[in-house]
Amino acid sequence: MIGSKRPAVRHSSCLFCVRTLVVTCILGLLLLGGGPEADAQVVFCPATGHYYEAVSATGLNWVQARDAATARAYLGKSGHLVTITSAAEQNFVVATFASALGNYCWMGAYQDITAADYSEPGGGWRWVTGETWQYTAWKPGEPNNGTTIGVSSEEYGMLWTDGLWNDHDLVSSATTGYIVEYDFPRPSFDLNGDSHADIVFQNTVTHQVAFWYMNNTTYTGGAIANAIPSAGYALRGTGDFNGDGVPDLVFQNTTTGQIVFWFMNGSAVTGGVAVVQIPVAGYNLVGVGDFNADGSPDLVFQNATSGQIAVWYLNGTQLIGYESTHQVPNTGYKIVGVGDFNGDGQSDLVFQNNSSGAVVVWYMNGGQFQSGVFVSAVPLANFRVAGISDYNNDGRPDLLFQNTTTGQVALWYMNGATLIGGGAVGPIPGSNHIVVGPH
């Protein structure tokens, strides 16, 4: 995208050339449903974005409980014995599982007697996940490496009836279960830190940027950015570009092509920087994703005329490389966002046909097309994909739509490329406010 470009190759075997089945789905049906039903025993914690459950099981030692927790799964994620790394998580576990804690429960803490920092009774403690051992909530006087049958061997963590921690030996006749934690990544655009994906708008007249705080399809509040971009700068995507754990915004000048980043702290702009390189004329910024799996978000461009796709690989806001895809989509298909739709850890591309509204996912390996699939439904006329993130906290990206005539916003909950539910998102945004992310 800077200097010479790889020649565009339009393959006759491209996914868009053959379409076998499209199921038309009306928004009215979606309004009847919510997200996928959750197991009543599994509970979501907003403080961590993870799910938890208490499992009753008598007679298990700590190792057996650890293995049993790993064997359990929820929404496709394997579990592990709970690892409590903050006061907020501790309070949640105690408040949520008070009845389970009426008996002693195994947790994911153990003492590594081979560690360099091992000492009794408080050295060498670890979490089963490898997370940093820092926060603790030991019961007064614990850990104490108490003796069992004359042997000091209390190297495993348990939750007492009051939720405080105790060290214990491998076997405990008092424990009647264990608590499982299922880790899910936080949504890509959680602006207010409540573990729910939010929505960002830009006013097409004033250029003002605004945010909706969301809980699935429910609007819970909003904010306006404390700065207004210069005329000609269109908001094109979101991502954490300075590595502070807070989503930032990326703009493109619609005339010059210049790329500019706004560093954010919630809805407040704290700084910004422009990329030195300018994209080749005609290439529009259409999405943000991590295409080389280096933990830093990259930028995706599409040529408005040829449809050619290119990826800018970034280190923070610095361009470190670029690549053009070998395949070029058929005419009329435009990239509308990025997400990992097949769960392989790679960012994939989502397209929508300008005429039919059909939505297609390209499964990617880095910057190259591997295979693709049509999404199992076609939105109603005038509904365009406007954002992609995980809105129902199941670890899978969902599709956010906006009606180009009425402004109505709607969500499709997805399982890969399969529609599993959704609904309208209210209220109707103000006039001239278009959804621009996250994507």
Coordinates of C-alpha atoms in Angstrom, one line a residue:
M1 CA 0.0 0.0 0.0
I2 CA 3.0 2.2 0.0
G3 CA 5.1 2.2 -3.1
S4 CA 4.5 -0.8 -5.5
K5 CA 1.6 -3.1 -4.8
R6 CA 1.2 -6.8 -5.5
P7 CA -0.9 -7.2 -8.7
A8 CA -4.6 -7.9 -8.0
V9 CA -5.6 -11.4 -9.0
R10 CA -9.3 -12.2 -9.3
H11 CA -9.8 -15.9 -8.9
S12 CA -12.7 -17.7 -10.6
S13 CA -12.8 -20.1 -7.6
C14 CA -13.4 -17.2 -5.2
L15 CA -16.1 -17.8 -2.6
F16 CA -18.3 -15.1 -4.0
C17 CA -18.6 -16.9 -7.4
V18 CA -20.8 -19.7 -6.0
R19 CA -23.8 -19.3 -3.7
T20 CA -25.7 -22.4 -2.7
L21 CA -28.1 -21.3 0.0
V22 CA -29.2 -18.1 1.7
V23 CA -31.9 -18.1 4.3
T24 CA -33.8 -14.9 4.6
C25 CA -34.5 -13.8 8.1
I26 CA -36.7 -10.9 9.2
L27 CA -35.8 -8.6 12.0
G28 CA -39.2 -9.2 13.6
L29 CA -38.4 -12.8 14.4
L30 CA -35.1 -11.6 16.0
L31 CA -37.0 -9.4 18.3
L32 CA -38.6 -12.4 19.9
G33 CA -35.3 -13.9 21.1
G34 CA -32.4 -12.9 23.3
G35 CA -28.9 -14.4 23.6
P36 CA -28.4 -18.1 23.9
E37 CA -29.8 -19.7 27.0
A38 CA -27.3 -20.1 29.8
D39 CA -27.0 -23.0 32.2
A40 CA -28.6 -21.7 35.4
Q41 CA -25.6 -22.9 37.5
V42 CA -23.1 -20.8 35.4
V43 CA -22.9 -17.2 36.4
F44 CA -21.2 -14.3 34.7
C45 CA -18.9 -11.9 36.6
P46 CA -18.8 -8.3 35.1
A47 CA -15.6 -7.6 37.0
T48 CA -13.6 -10.2 35.1
G49 CA -15.7 -11.0 32.1
H50 CA -15.5 -14.7 33.1
Y51 CA -18.1 -17.3 34.0
Y52 CA -18.2 -19.5 37.1
E53 CA -20.0 -22.4 38.6
A54 CA -19.9 -24.4 41.8
V55 CA -19.8 -28.2 41.3
S56 CA -20.8 -30.6 44.0
A57 CA -18.5 -33.6 44.2
T58 CA -17.6 -35.5 47.4
G59 CA -14.5 -37.5 47.9
L60 CA -12.3 -35.7 45.4
N61 CA -8.8 -34.7 46.3
W62 CA -7.3 -31.5 44.9
V63 CA -5.7 -33.1 41.9
Q64 CA -8.9 -34.9 41.0
A65 CA -10.8 -31.7 41.4
R66 CA -8.3 -29.8 39.2
D67 CA -8.6 -32.5 36.4
A68 CA -12.5 -32.5 36.7
A69 CA -12.6 -28.7 36.4
T70 CA -10.4 -28.9 33.3
A71 CA -12.7 -31.5 31.7
R72 CA -15.7 -29.3 32.1
A73 CA -16.7 -26.8 29.3
Y74 CA -19.1 -23.9 28.8
L75 CA -19.8 -22.3 25.5
G76 CA -16.9 -24.2 24.0
K77 CA -14.4 -23.1 26.6
S78 CA -12.6 -25.5 29.0
G79 CA -12.7 -24.6 32.7
H80 CA -10.2 -24.6 35.5
L81 CA -10.3 -24.4 39.2
V82 CA -11.2 -20.8 40.2
T83 CA -8.2 -18.4 40.4
I84 CA -9.1 -15.3 42.4
T85 CA -6.8 -12.4 41.5
S86 CA -8.6 -9.4 42.9
A87 CA -10.9 -8.2 45.7
A88 CA -13.7 -7.8 43.2
E89 CA -13.4 -11.4 42.1
Q90 CA -13.2 -12.6 45.7
N91 CA -16.3 -10.7 46.6
F92 CA -18.2 -12.0 43.6
V93 CA -17.3 -15.6 44.4
V94 CA -18.3 -15.4 48.0
A95 CA -21.6 -13.5 47.3
T96 CA -22.5 -15.8 44.4
F97 CA -21.6 -19.2 45.9
A98 CA -22.4 -18.7 49.5
S99 CA -24.5 -21.8 49.6
A100 CA -21.7 -23.9 48.0
L101 CA -19.2 -22.4 50.5
G102 CA -21.3 -23.9 53.2
N103 CA -19.0 -26.7 52.6
Y104 CA -15.3 -26.4 51.8
C105 CA -14.5 -26.0 48.1
W106 CA -11.3 -26.6 46.2
M107 CA -9.8 -23.6 44.4
G108 CA -7.0 -23.3 41.9
A109 CA -4.1 -22.5 44.3
Y110 CA -1.2 -24.8 45.0
Q111 CA 2.3 -24.5 46.5
D112 CA 5.2 -25.3 44.1
I113 CA 7.8 -26.9 46.4
T114 CA 10.3 -26.8 43.5
A115 CA 10.0 -23.0 43.0
A116 CA 12.9 -20.7 43.8
D117 CA 10.7 -18.7 46.1
Y118 CA 9.3 -21.7 48.0
S119 CA 9.3 -21.5 51.7
E120 CA 6.8 -22.5 54.4
P121 CA 4.1 -21.6 54.9
G122 CA 3.7 -18.7 52.5
G123 CA 6.3 -19.0 49.7
G124 CA 5.9 -20.6 46.3
W125 CA 2.1 -20.3 45.9
R126 CA 0.9 -20.5 42.3
W127 CA -2.3 -20.4 40.3
V128 CA -3.2 -23.4 38.0
T129 CA -3.4 -20.9 35.1
G130 CA 0.0 -19.4 35.6
E131 CA -1.5 -16.0 36.5
T132 CA 0.6 -13.8 38.7
W133 CA 0.3 -14.7 42.4
Q134 CA -0.4 -11.3 44.1
Y135 CA -3.8 -10.9 45.6
T136 CA -4.6 -13.1 48.6
A137 CA -7.5 -13.6 51.0
W138 CA -6.2 -16.0 53.5
K139 CA -8.1 -16.7 56.7
P140 CA -6.4 -15.2 59.7
G141 CA -3.5 -17.6 60.7
E142 CA -3.4 -19.1 57.3
P143 CA -1.5 -20.5 55.5
N144 CA 0.1 -22.4 58.3
N145 CA 1.3 -25.6 56.7
G146 CA -0.5 -27.5 59.5
T147 CA 0.4 -31.2 60.0
T148 CA -1.6 -34.2 58.9
I149 CA -0.7 -37.4 60.6
G150 CA 2.5 -35.7 61.7
V151 CA 3.5 -34.6 58.2
S152 CA 3.6 -31.0 57.1
S153 CA 2.0 -31.2 53.7
E154 CA -0.6 -28.4 53.3
E155 CA 0.2 -27.4 49.7
Y156 CA -3.3 -26.9 48.2
G157 CA -5.8 -24.1 48.4
M158 CA -9.4 -24.3 49.5
L159 CA -12.2 -21.9 50.3
W160 CA -13.6 -22.1 53.8
T161 CA -17.2 -21.7 54.6
D162 CA -16.8 -17.9 55.0
G163 CA -15.0 -17.7 51.6
L164 CA -11.6 -17.0 53.0
W165 CA -8.7 -19.2 52.0
N166 CA -7.0 -22.1 53.7
D167 CA -4.0 -24.3 52.8
H168 CA -4.7 -28.0 53.1
D169 CA -3.1 -31.3 52.2
L170 CA -4.0 -33.2 49.1
V171 CA -7.0 -35.0 50.6
S172 CA -9.8 -33.4 52.6
S173 CA -12.8 -35.3 53.9
A174 CA -14.4 -31.9 54.5
T175 CA -14.5 -30.7 50.9
T176 CA -17.7 -31.4 49.0
G177 CA -17.0 -29.7 45.7
Y178 CA -15.0 -27.2 43.7
I179 CA -15.5 -23.9 41.9
V180 CA -14.9 -23.7 38.1
E181 CA -13.9 -20.6 36.2
Y182 CA -14.3 -20.2 32.4
D183 CA -12.1 -17.6 30.9
F184 CA -13.4 -15.5 28.0
P185 CA -11.6 -12.6 26.4
R186 CA -13.0 -9.2 27.1
P187 CA -15.0 -7.6 24.3
S188 CA -12.9 -5.7 21.8
F189 CA -14.7 -2.4 22.6
D190 CA -15.6 -2.3 26.2
L191 CA -15.3 1.5 26.8
N192 CA -16.6 1.7 30.4
G193 CA -15.0 -1.5 31.8
D194 CA -18.2 -3.4 32.6
S195 CA -17.2 -6.4 30.4
H196 CA -19.9 -5.6 27.8
A197 CA -19.1 -4.5 24.3
D198 CA -20.3 -0.9 23.5
I199 CA -21.1 1.0 20.3
V200 CA -19.4 4.1 18.8
F201 CA -21.1 6.6 16.5
Q202 CA -20.0 9.6 14.5
N203 CA -22.2 12.5 13.5
T204 CA -21.9 12.9 9.7
V205 CA -22.6 16.7 9.9
T206 CA -20.8 17.8 13.1
H207 CA -18.2 15.0 13.1
Q208 CA -18.9 14.6 16.9
V209 CA -18.1 11.1 18.3
A210 CA -20.5 9.5 20.7
F211 CA -20.7 6.2 22.6
W212 CA -23.5 3.9 23.8
Y213 CA -22.8 1.7 26.8
M214 CA -24.5 -1.6 26.3
N215 CA -25.6 -4.8 28.1
N216 CA -26.3 -7.1 25.2
T217 CA -29.1 -5.3 23.3
T218 CA -29.9 -3.0 26.2
Y219 CA -28.7 0.6 26.2
T220 CA -27.5 1.5 29.6
G221 CA -26.1 5.0 29.1
G222 CA -23.8 7.0 26.9
A223 CA -21.2 9.7 26.6
I224 CA -19.7 12.1 24.1
A225 CA -16.0 12.4 23.3
N226 CA -14.4 15.5 24.8
A227 CA -12.9 16.4 21.4
I228 CA -14.2 16.8 17.8
P229 CA -12.1 15.5 14.9
S230 CA -11.1 18.0 12.2
A231 CA -13.3 18.3 9.2
G232 CA -12.7 15.5 6.7
Y233 CA -11.7 12.9 9.2
A234 CA -14.0 9.9 9.3
L235 CA -13.9 7.4 12.2
R236 CA -13.0 4.0 10.7
G237 CA -12.2 1.6 13.6
T238 CA -11.3 0.8 17.1
G239 CA -8.5 -1.0 18.9
D240 CA -5.9 -0.7 21.7
F241 CA -3.1 1.0 19.8
N242 CA -1.0 2.1 22.7
G243 CA -1.2 -1.1 24.8
D244 CA -2.9 0.4 27.9
G245 CA -5.8 -2.0 27.9
V246 CA -8.3 0.8 26.8
P247 CA -9.8 0.8 23.3
D248 CA -8.7 3.7 21.1
L249 CA -10.1 5.2 17.8
V250 CA -8.6 5.4 14.3
F251 CA -9.6 7.9 11.7
Q252 CA -8.9 8.4 8.0
N253 CA -9.0 11.6 6.1
T254 CA -11.4 11.1 3.2
T255 CA -9.4 13.4 0.9
T256 CA -5.8 12.7 1.7
G257 CA -6.1 9.2 3.1
Q258 CA -4.1 10.3 6.2
I259 CA -4.5 7.9 9.2
V260 CA -4.8 9.4 12.7
F261 CA -5.2 7.7 16.1
W262 CA -6.9 9.0 19.1
F263 CA -5.8 7.5 22.4
M264 CA -8.7 7.2 24.8
N265 CA -9.4 6.8 28.5
G266 CA -13.1 5.8 28.4
S267 CA -14.8 8.6 26.4
A268 CA -12.0 11.1 27.0
V269 CA -9.3 11.8 24.4
T270 CA -5.9 11.7 26.1
G271 CA -3.6 12.1 23.0
G272 CA -3.1 11.2 19.4
V273 CA -0.7 10.6 16.6
A274 CA -0.7 10.4 12.8
V275 CA 0.9 7.6 10.8
V276 CA 3.8 8.9 8.7
Q277 CA 2.9 6.8 5.7
I278 CA -0.1 7.6 3.5
P279 CA -2.1 4.8 1.9
V280 CA -2.1 4.6 -1.9
A281 CA -5.0 6.7 -3.3
G282 CA -8.3 4.9 -3.4
Y283 CA -7.6 2.6 -0.4
N284 CA -10.1 3.0 2.4
L285 CA -9.5 1.9 5.9
V286 CA -12.3 -0.7 6.6
G287 CA -11.3 -2.7 9.7
V288 CA -8.9 -3.4 12.6
G289 CA -7.6 -6.8 13.6
D290 CA -4.5 -8.6 14.7
F291 CA -3.5 -10.4 11.5
N292 CA 0.0 -11.5 12.5
A293 CA -0.8 -12.5 16.1
D294 CA 1.7 -10.2 17.7
G295 CA -0.8 -8.7 20.1
S296 CA -0.8 -5.4 18.3
P297 CA -3.9 -4.4 16.1
D298 CA -3.4 -4.1 12.4
L299 CA -5.3 -2.1 9.7
V300 CA -7.2 -3.5 6.8
F301 CA -7.8 -1.5 3.6
Q302 CA -9.9 -2.1 0.5
N303 CA -9.6 -0.3 -2.8
A304 CA -12.9 1.3 -3.6
T305 CA -12.6 0.6 -7.3
S306 CA -10.8 -2.7 -7.7
G307 CA -11.8 -4.3 -4.4
Q308 CA -8.2 -5.3 -3.7
I309 CA -7.5 -5.9 0.0
A310 CA -4.3 -5.0 1.9
V311 CA -3.2 -5.2 5.5
W312 CA -0.9 -2.8 7.3
Y313 CA 1.0 -4.6 10.1
L314 CA 1.5 -2.2 13.0
N315 CA 3.6 -2.1 16.2
G316 CA 1.4 0.2 18.2
T317 CA 1.0 3.1 15.7
Q318 CA 4.1 2.3 13.7
L319 CA 3.9 0.6 10.3
I320 CA 6.2 -2.4 10.2
G321 CA 5.0 -4.2 7.0
Y322 CA 2.2 -4.7 4.6
E323 CA 0.6 -7.4 2.5
S324 CA -2.0 -7.6 -0.2
T325 CA -4.3 -10.6 -0.4
H326 CA -4.1 -12.9 -3.4
Q327 CA -7.9 -13.1 -3.8
V328 CA -10.1 -10.2 -4.7
P329 CA -13.8 -10.3 -3.9
N330 CA -16.4 -10.1 -6.6
T331 CA -17.8 -6.7 -7.5
G332 CA -20.2 -5.3 -5.0
Y333 CA -18.7 -7.0 -1.9
K334 CA -17.3 -4.6 0.6
I335 CA -15.4 -5.4 3.9
V336 CA -17.6 -4.3 6.8
G337 CA -15.5 -5.6 9.7
V338 CA -13.1 -8.0 11.3
G339 CA -13.5 -10.8 13.9
D340 CA -12.4 -14.4 14.6
F341 CA -15.4 -16.4 13.4
N342 CA -13.9 -19.9 13.3
G343 CA -12.2 -19.7 16.6
D344 CA -8.7 -20.4 15.3
G345 CA -7.2 -17.3 16.8
Q346 CA -6.9 -15.5 13.4
S347 CA -8.7 -12.4 12.4
D348 CA -11.2 -13.0 9.7
L349 CA -12.9 -10.6 7.2
V350 CA -16.6 -9.9 6.9
F351 CA -18.1 -8.7 3.7
Q352 CA -21.6 -7.5 2.7
N353 CA -23.0 -7.3 -0.8
N354 CA -24.1 -3.7 -1.6
S355 CA -27.2 -4.9 -3.5
S356 CA -28.4 -8.1 -1.9
G357 CA -27.2 -7.5 1.6
A358 CA -25.8 -11.0 1.8
V359 CA -23.0 -11.3 4.4
V360 CA -19.9 -13.5 3.9
V361 CA -17.0 -14.4 6.1
W362 CA -13.5 -15.0 4.7
Y363 CA -11.5 -17.2 7.1
M364 CA -7.9 -15.9 7.0
N365 CA -4.4 -17.0 7.8
G366 CA -2.6 -13.8 8.4
G367 CA -3.3 -11.6 5.4
Q368 CA -4.3 -14.5 3.1
F369 CA -7.7 -16.1 2.3
Q370 CA -8.1 -19.7 3.4
S371 CA -11.8 -20.4 2.8
G372 CA -15.1 -18.7 3.3
V373 CA -18.8 -19.1 4.0
F374 CA -22.1 -17.3 3.6
V375 CA -23.7 -16.2 6.9
S376 CA -26.8 -18.3 7.5
A377 CA -29.3 -15.4 7.0
V378 CA -29.7 -12.2 5.0
P379 CA -30.7 -9.0 6.8
L380 CA -33.7 -7.0 5.8
A381 CA -33.3 -4.3 3.2
N382 CA -31.4 -1.2 4.3
F383 CA -29.7 -3.0 7.3
R384 CA -26.0 -2.8 6.9
V385 CA -23.3 -4.4 9.1
A386 CA -21.8 -1.5 11.1
G387 CA -19.9 -3.2 13.9
I388 CA -18.5 -6.5 15.1
S389 CA -17.8 -7.5 18.7
D390 CA -18.9 -10.1 21.3
Y391 CA -22.1 -8.6 22.7
N392 CA -23.5 -11.6 24.6
N393 CA -20.2 -12.6 26.2
D394 CA -20.0 -16.1 24.8
G395 CA -16.6 -15.6 23.4
R396 CA -17.8 -15.3 19.8
P397 CA -18.0 -12.2 17.6
D398 CA -21.5 -10.9 16.8
L399 CA -22.8 -8.6 14.1
L400 CA -24.1 -5.1 14.7
F401 CA -26.4 -3.6 12.1
Q402 CA -27.9 -0.2 11.4
N403 CA -30.7 0.7 9.1
T404 CA -29.5 3.3 6.7
T405 CA -33.0 4.9 6.4
T406 CA -34.4 4.9 10.0
G407 CA -31.1 4.7 12.0
Q408 CA -32.4 1.6 13.9
V409 CA -29.6 -0.5 15.4
A410 CA -29.9 -4.3 15.7
L411 CA -27.7 -7.2 16.8
W412 CA -27.3 -10.7 15.5
Y413 CA -25.8 -13.1 18.0
M414 CA -23.6 -15.5 16.1
N415 CA -22.0 -18.9 16.5
G416 CA -19.4 -18.7 13.8
A417 CA -21.3 -17.8 10.6
T418 CA -24.6 -19.2 12.0
L419 CA -27.2 -16.8 13.3
I420 CA -28.5 -18.0 16.8
G421 CA -30.5 -15.0 18.0
G422 CA -30.6 -11.2 18.3
G423 CA -32.8 -8.2 18.6
A424 CA -33.3 -4.6 18.1
V425 CA -31.1 -2.2 20.0
G426 CA -32.9 0.8 21.4
P427 CA -33.4 3.7 21.4
I428 CA -33.1 5.1 17.8
P429 CA -29.9 7.2 17.6
G430 CA -30.2 10.9 16.8
S431 CA -30.3 12.0 13.2
N432 CA -27.0 11.9 11.3
H433 CA -25.5 9.5 13.8
I434 CA -24.0 6.5 12.1
V435 CA -22.6 3.4 13.8
V436 CA -18.9 3.2 13.0
G437 CA -17.8 0.4 15.3
P438 CA -16.4 -1.5 16.8
H439 CA -15.0 -3.3 13.8

